[in-house]
Amino acid sequence: MIIIDDLLTESEVAQFRQQLAKVPFIDGKNTAMGMAAGVKNNGQADAQDARVQQLANALLSKLGNNPKVISGALPQRIFPPCFNRYSESQTYGYHVDAAIMRIPNTPDVLRSDMSMTVFLTPKEDYEGGELVIQTEFGEQKIKCDAGSAILYPSSSLHKVTPVTKGERMAAITWIQSMVSDQHMRETLFQLDQSIQSLINTGNAEREQLDGLHHVYHNLIRQFAQV
Ligand code: NI
């Protein structure tokens, strides 16, 4: 799991929320497949609405330009983000995201390797509404600041606990990675992050960094499917 702090600035979050207040929301069950529909109880901004599509595109370009998203997910395709809203008592029980998704208005499909939630409501403005992800180390409960996001493996069981006070707005999306193997993807992320932090110390010799970059890119060359 990778936390992306400050994917959006405070004013960008405010703009998203202002725009989302003006668009129609539909029952989230409409977009859930199979068993997930039975446990899904939330609202979702109508993806047919041109303003919602604009917001999705704006968020998509933020994601595509974020170095940590690129390093952590190595995206090949990103699903147009969906905006959802949990009002008081709404919840989404344990489910697994669909493995293959059709990208709306295109002939393309996407294999979901990583799922992402971008938090849009300040966490002090609502109670409950935690994203809970089952991992090999037990349940992880996540509630990020507005503007921050979490990336996690789409293969994991996850849920959103009931909102008990206030309202929770978030954007969600799915990423097909150029590296489908989760462990290799994690290793590549660790390597890249280590190189970045070495660069930030200012102590590494140019030649040493070149050597590490060389290894990183050769691993990408070996494991990326494009
Ligand atoms: Ni899900």
mmCIF file of C-alpha atoms and ligand atoms in Angstrom:
data_model
loop_
_atom_site.group_PDB
_atom_site.id
_atom_site.type_symbol
_atom_site.label_atom_id
_atom_site.label_comp_id
_atom_site.label_asym_id
_atom_site.label_seq_id
_atom_site.Cartn_x
_atom_site.Cartn_y
_atom_site.Cartn_z
ATOM 1 C CA MET A 1 0.000 0.000 0.000
ATOM 2 C CA ILE A 2 1.307 3.406 -0.934
ATOM 3 C CA ILE A 3 0.071 6.687 0.506
ATOM 4 C CA ILE A 4 0.340 9.684 -1.800
ATOM 5 C CA ASP A 5 0.327 12.799 0.327
ATOM 6 C CA ASP A 6 -0.938 16.015 -1.216
ATOM 7 C CA LEU A 7 -1.871 14.651 -4.608
ATOM 8 C CA LEU A 8 -4.186 17.674 -4.716
ATOM 9 C CA THR A 9 -3.635 21.076 -3.125
ATOM 10 C CA GLU A 10 -6.169 22.501 -0.698
ATOM 11 C CA SER A 11 -7.571 24.805 -3.374
ATOM 12 C CA GLU A 12 -7.836 21.958 -5.893
ATOM 13 C CA VAL A 13 -9.782 19.920 -3.339
ATOM 14 C CA ALA A 14 -12.073 22.918 -2.782
ATOM 15 C CA GLN A 15 -12.656 23.228 -6.526
ATOM 16 C CA PHE A 16 -13.506 19.542 -6.881
ATOM 17 C CA ARG A 17 -15.949 19.768 -4.003
ATOM 18 C CA GLN A 18 -17.555 22.941 -5.360
ATOM 19 C CA GLN A 19 -18.098 21.307 -8.736
ATOM 20 C CA LEU A 20 -19.318 18.036 -7.250
ATOM 21 C CA ALA A 21 -21.976 19.918 -5.296
ATOM 22 C CA LYS A 22 -23.552 20.891 -8.648
ATOM 23 C CA VAL A 23 -23.653 17.534 -10.422
ATOM 24 C CA PRO A 24 -26.262 14.744 -10.266
ATOM 25 C CA PHE A 25 -25.548 11.674 -8.149
ATOM 26 C CA ILE A 26 -26.996 8.254 -8.870
ATOM 27 C CA ASP A 27 -27.222 5.045 -6.836
ATOM 28 C CA GLY A 28 -23.786 3.436 -6.658
ATOM 29 C CA LYS A 29 -25.356 -0.033 -7.104
ATOM 30 C CA ASN A 30 -25.749 0.781 -10.828
ATOM 31 C CA THR A 31 -22.024 0.483 -11.409
ATOM 32 C CA ALA A 32 -21.278 -2.481 -9.131
ATOM 33 C CA MET A 33 -20.864 -5.854 -10.746
ATOM 34 C CA GLY A 34 -22.182 -9.149 -9.449
ATOM 35 C CA MET A 35 -21.882 -9.762 -5.734
ATOM 36 C CA ALA A 36 -20.428 -6.313 -5.035
ATOM 37 C CA ALA A 37 -23.826 -4.728 -5.812
ATOM 38 C CA GLY A 38 -25.378 -6.498 -2.827
ATOM 39 C CA VAL A 39 -23.078 -4.784 -0.316
ATOM 40 C CA LYS A 40 -22.754 -1.385 -1.992
ATOM 41 C CA ASN A 41 -24.722 1.519 -0.595
ATOM 42 C CA ASN A 42 -23.421 4.893 -1.722
ATOM 43 C CA GLY A 43 -23.978 7.601 -4.294
ATOM 44 C CA GLN A 44 -21.940 8.104 -7.402
ATOM 45 C CA ALA A 45 -21.594 11.217 -9.574
ATOM 46 C CA ASP A 46 -23.315 10.511 -12.906
ATOM 47 C CA ALA A 47 -20.488 9.663 -15.312
ATOM 48 C CA GLN A 48 -22.747 10.605 -18.271
ATOM 49 C CA ASP A 49 -22.707 14.234 -17.094
ATOM 50 C CA ALA A 50 -20.213 16.378 -19.057
ATOM 51 C CA ARG A 51 -19.111 18.228 -15.899
ATOM 52 C CA VAL A 52 -18.340 14.939 -14.168
ATOM 53 C CA GLN A 53 -16.304 13.842 -17.186
ATOM 54 C CA GLN A 54 -14.350 17.109 -16.984
ATOM 55 C CA LEU A 55 -13.598 16.513 -13.317
ATOM 56 C CA ALA A 56 -12.510 12.958 -14.079
ATOM 57 C CA ASN A 57 -10.148 14.209 -16.785
ATOM 58 C CA ALA A 58 -8.713 16.864 -14.471
ATOM 59 C CA LEU A 59 -7.975 14.231 -11.842
ATOM 60 C CA LEU A 60 -6.595 11.840 -14.441
ATOM 61 C CA SER A 61 -3.998 14.385 -15.498
ATOM 62 C CA LYS A 62 -2.996 14.977 -11.855
ATOM 63 C CA LEU A 63 -2.482 11.217 -11.470
ATOM 64 C CA GLY A 64 -0.538 10.887 -14.696
ATOM 65 C CA ASN A 65 1.856 13.641 -13.596
ATOM 66 C CA ASN A 66 2.484 12.470 -10.042
ATOM 67 C CA PRO A 67 5.967 10.909 -9.673
ATOM 68 C CA LYS A 68 4.922 8.672 -6.773
ATOM 69 C CA VAL A 69 1.901 7.326 -8.677
ATOM 70 C CA ILE A 70 4.115 6.602 -11.674
ATOM 71 C CA SER A 71 6.819 4.966 -9.562
ATOM 72 C CA GLY A 72 4.395 2.925 -7.463
ATOM 73 C CA ALA A 73 1.923 1.813 -10.121
ATOM 74 C CA LEU A 74 3.898 2.017 -13.387
ATOM 75 C CA PRO A 75 0.567 2.777 -15.089
ATOM 76 C CA GLN A 76 -0.262 1.569 -18.522
ATOM 77 C CA ARG A 77 -3.951 2.486 -18.345
ATOM 78 C CA ILE A 78 -5.940 4.414 -15.758
ATOM 79 C CA PHE A 79 -9.725 4.086 -15.526
ATOM 80 C CA PRO A 80 -11.527 7.474 -15.640
ATOM 81 C CA PRO A 81 -11.955 8.312 -11.930
ATOM 82 C CA CYS A 82 -15.427 7.928 -10.388
ATOM 83 C CA PHE A 83 -16.610 10.236 -7.646
ATOM 84 C CA ASN A 84 -18.572 8.755 -4.792
ATOM 85 C CA ARG A 85 -20.379 10.042 -1.780
ATOM 86 C CA TYR A 86 -21.275 8.294 1.444
ATOM 87 C CA SER A 87 -23.959 10.035 3.459
ATOM 88 C CA GLU A 88 -24.780 9.144 7.037
ATOM 89 C CA SER A 89 -25.232 5.352 7.508
ATOM 90 C CA GLN A 90 -24.015 4.549 3.991
ATOM 91 C CA THR A 91 -21.355 1.872 3.572
ATOM 92 C CA TYR A 92 -19.744 -0.556 1.151
ATOM 93 C CA GLY A 93 -19.182 -4.047 2.572
ATOM 94 C CA TYR A 94 -16.273 -6.364 1.839
ATOM 95 C CA HIS A 95 -15.736 -7.016 -1.864
ATOM 96 C CA VAL A 96 -13.050 -7.529 -4.488
ATOM 97 C CA ASP A 97 -12.913 -5.162 -7.452
ATOM 98 C CA ALA A 98 -13.649 -6.647 -10.864
ATOM 99 C CA ALA A 99 -10.493 -7.953 -12.568
ATOM 100 C CA ILE A 100 -11.397 -6.718 -16.041
ATOM 101 C CA MET A 101 -13.205 -3.439 -16.659
ATOM 102 C CA ARG A 102 -14.466 -1.936 -19.871
ATOM 103 C CA ILE A 103 -13.314 1.664 -20.245
ATOM 104 C CA PRO A 104 -16.470 3.704 -20.969
ATOM 105 C CA ASN A 105 -16.922 4.997 -24.532
ATOM 106 C CA THR A 106 -13.867 3.126 -25.836
ATOM 107 C CA PRO A 107 -13.263 -0.380 -27.218
ATOM 108 C CA ASP A 108 -10.596 -0.884 -24.530
ATOM 109 C CA VAL A 109 -10.585 -2.985 -21.406
ATOM 110 C CA LEU A 110 -8.380 -2.607 -18.361
ATOM 111 C CA ARG A 111 -7.036 -5.235 -15.975
ATOM 112 C CA SER A 112 -7.240 -3.812 -12.473
ATOM 113 C CA ASP A 113 -3.834 -4.266 -10.823
ATOM 114 C CA MET A 114 -4.064 -1.397 -8.366
ATOM 115 C CA SER A 115 -7.030 0.413 -6.867
ATOM 116 C CA MET A 116 -6.875 3.982 -5.709
ATOM 117 C CA THR A 117 -8.933 6.187 -3.419
ATOM 118 C CA VAL A 118 -8.462 9.955 -3.421
ATOM 119 C CA PHE A 119 -9.932 11.483 -0.290
ATOM 120 C CA LEU A 120 -11.862 14.720 -0.891
ATOM 121 C CA THR A 121 -13.449 15.425 2.504
ATOM 122 C CA PRO A 122 -11.366 16.657 5.468
ATOM 123 C CA LYS A 123 -11.234 13.737 7.880
ATOM 124 C CA GLU A 124 -12.488 15.827 10.783
ATOM 125 C CA ASP A 125 -15.707 16.524 8.838
ATOM 126 C CA TYR A 126 -17.048 12.963 9.100
ATOM 127 C CA GLU A 127 -16.968 9.962 11.380
ATOM 128 C CA GLY A 128 -16.624 6.357 10.229
ATOM 129 C CA GLY A 129 -16.129 5.953 6.495
ATOM 130 C CA GLU A 130 -12.749 4.271 6.853
ATOM 131 C CA LEU A 131 -11.301 2.291 4.003
ATOM 132 C CA VAL A 132 -10.441 -1.128 5.440
ATOM 133 C CA ILE A 133 -8.115 -3.363 3.446
ATOM 134 C CA GLN A 134 -7.335 -6.992 4.291
ATOM 135 C CA THR A 135 -3.621 -7.620 4.023
ATOM 136 C CA GLU A 136 -1.365 -10.504 4.974
ATOM 137 C CA PHE A 137 -0.688 -8.548 8.186
ATOM 138 C CA GLY A 138 -4.379 -8.188 9.068
ATOM 139 C CA GLU A 139 -6.885 -5.382 8.518
ATOM 140 C CA GLN A 140 -5.481 -1.958 7.717
ATOM 141 C CA LYS A 141 -7.791 1.001 8.381
ATOM 142 C CA ILE A 142 -7.180 4.046 6.260
ATOM 143 C CA LYS A 143 -8.504 7.556 6.491
ATOM 144 C CA CYS A 144 -6.358 10.114 4.677
ATOM 145 C CA ASP A 145 -6.441 13.888 4.694
ATOM 146 C CA ALA A 146 -8.387 15.582 1.918
ATOM 147 C CA GLY A 147 -6.203 15.729 -1.186
ATOM 148 C CA SER A 148 -4.214 12.621 -0.269
ATOM 149 C CA ALA A 149 -4.655 9.201 -1.809
ATOM 150 C CA ILE A 150 -3.946 5.531 -1.283
ATOM 151 C CA LEU A 151 -2.867 2.963 -3.841
ATOM 152 C CA TYR A 152 -3.423 -0.697 -2.970
ATOM 153 C CA PRO A 153 -3.542 -4.040 -4.784
ATOM 154 C CA SER A 154 -6.883 -4.609 -6.518
ATOM 155 C CA SER A 155 -6.640 -8.268 -5.523
ATOM 156 C CA SER A 156 -7.277 -7.408 -1.865
ATOM 157 C CA LEU A 157 -10.628 -7.651 -0.100
ATOM 158 C CA HIS A 158 -11.672 -4.198 1.081
ATOM 159 C CA LYS A 159 -14.641 -2.258 2.419
ATOM 160 C CA VAL A 160 -15.757 1.199 3.524
ATOM 161 C CA THR A 161 -17.176 1.260 7.045
ATOM 162 C CA PRO A 162 -20.499 3.072 7.616
ATOM 163 C CA VAL A 163 -20.335 6.845 7.855
ATOM 164 C CA THR A 164 -21.804 7.625 11.259
ATOM 165 C CA LYS A 165 -21.694 11.424 11.035
ATOM 166 C CA GLY A 166 -21.302 13.884 8.161
ATOM 167 C CA GLU A 167 -20.565 12.960 4.570
ATOM 168 C CA ARG A 168 -17.537 11.427 2.846
ATOM 169 C CA MET A 169 -16.576 12.336 -0.717
ATOM 170 C CA ALA A 170 -13.845 10.483 -2.554
ATOM 171 C CA ALA A 171 -12.664 9.633 -6.018
ATOM 172 C CA ILE A 172 -11.762 6.086 -6.950
ATOM 173 C CA THR A 173 -9.952 4.644 -9.897
ATOM 174 C CA TRP A 174 -8.140 1.534 -11.112
ATOM 175 C CA ILE A 175 -4.791 1.163 -12.788
ATOM 176 C CA GLN A 176 -3.458 -1.456 -15.146
ATOM 177 C CA SER A 177 0.260 -1.622 -14.516
ATOM 178 C CA MET A 178 2.978 -2.292 -17.054
ATOM 179 C CA VAL A 179 4.282 -4.745 -14.427
ATOM 180 C CA SER A 180 1.480 -7.155 -13.562
ATOM 181 C CA ASP A 181 3.423 -9.007 -10.864
ATOM 182 C CA GLN A 182 2.682 -7.325 -7.550
ATOM 183 C CA HIS A 183 5.931 -8.307 -5.828
ATOM 184 C CA MET A 184 8.111 -7.207 -8.732
ATOM 185 C CA ARG A 185 6.184 -3.915 -8.845
ATOM 186 C CA GLU A 186 6.809 -3.385 -5.125
ATOM 187 C CA THR A 187 10.504 -4.157 -5.516
ATOM 188 C CA LEU A 188 10.832 -1.718 -8.410
ATOM 189 C CA PHE A 189 9.081 0.932 -6.321
ATOM 190 C CA GLN A 190 11.467 0.354 -3.400
ATOM 191 C CA LEU A 191 14.459 0.576 -5.690
ATOM 192 C CA ASP A 192 13.244 3.793 -7.295
ATOM 193 C CA GLN A 193 12.415 5.360 -3.913
ATOM 194 C CA SER A 194 15.861 4.412 -2.593
ATOM 195 C CA ILE A 195 17.539 6.013 -5.597
ATOM 196 C CA GLN A 196 15.441 9.161 -5.112
ATOM 197 C CA SER A 197 16.347 9.424 -1.440
ATOM 198 C CA LEU A 198 20.011 8.862 -2.277
ATOM 199 C CA ILE A 199 19.791 11.740 -4.757
ATOM 200 C CA ASN A 200 18.190 13.899 -2.056
ATOM 201 C CA THR A 201 21.068 13.318 0.370
ATOM 202 C CA GLY A 202 23.389 14.952 -2.186
ATOM 203 C CA ASN A 203 26.195 12.591 -1.125
ATOM 204 C CA ALA A 204 26.063 10.087 -3.953
ATOM 205 C CA GLU A 205 28.539 10.239 -6.797
ATOM 206 C CA ARG A 206 27.132 10.709 -10.258
ATOM 207 C CA GLU A 207 28.707 7.440 -11.383
ATOM 208 C CA GLN A 208 27.072 5.448 -8.563
ATOM 209 C CA LEU A 209 23.665 6.902 -9.359
ATOM 210 C CA ASP A 210 24.124 6.116 -13.036
ATOM 211 C CA GLY A 211 24.850 2.524 -12.066
ATOM 212 C CA LEU A 212 21.632 2.255 -10.054
ATOM 213 C CA HIS A 213 19.555 3.931 -12.779
ATOM 214 C CA HIS A 214 21.023 1.451 -15.196
ATOM 215 C CA VAL A 215 19.859 -1.479 -13.044
ATOM 216 C CA TYR A 216 16.392 0.064 -12.545
ATOM 217 C CA HIS A 217 15.805 0.606 -16.247
ATOM 218 C CA ASN A 218 17.078 -2.808 -17.183
ATOM 219 C CA LEU A 219 14.671 -4.402 -14.709
ATOM 220 C CA ILE A 220 11.816 -2.332 -16.201
ATOM 221 C CA ARG A 221 12.939 -3.452 -19.644
ATOM 222 C CA GLN A 222 12.790 -7.058 -18.520
ATOM 223 C CA PHE A 223 9.491 -7.002 -16.636
ATOM 224 C CA ALA A 224 7.314 -4.312 -18.258
ATOM 225 C CA GLN A 225 4.688 -5.419 -20.762
ATOM 226 C CA VAL A 226 3.829 -2.601 -23.132
HETATM 227 NI NI NI B 1 -13.733 -1.615 -4.298
#
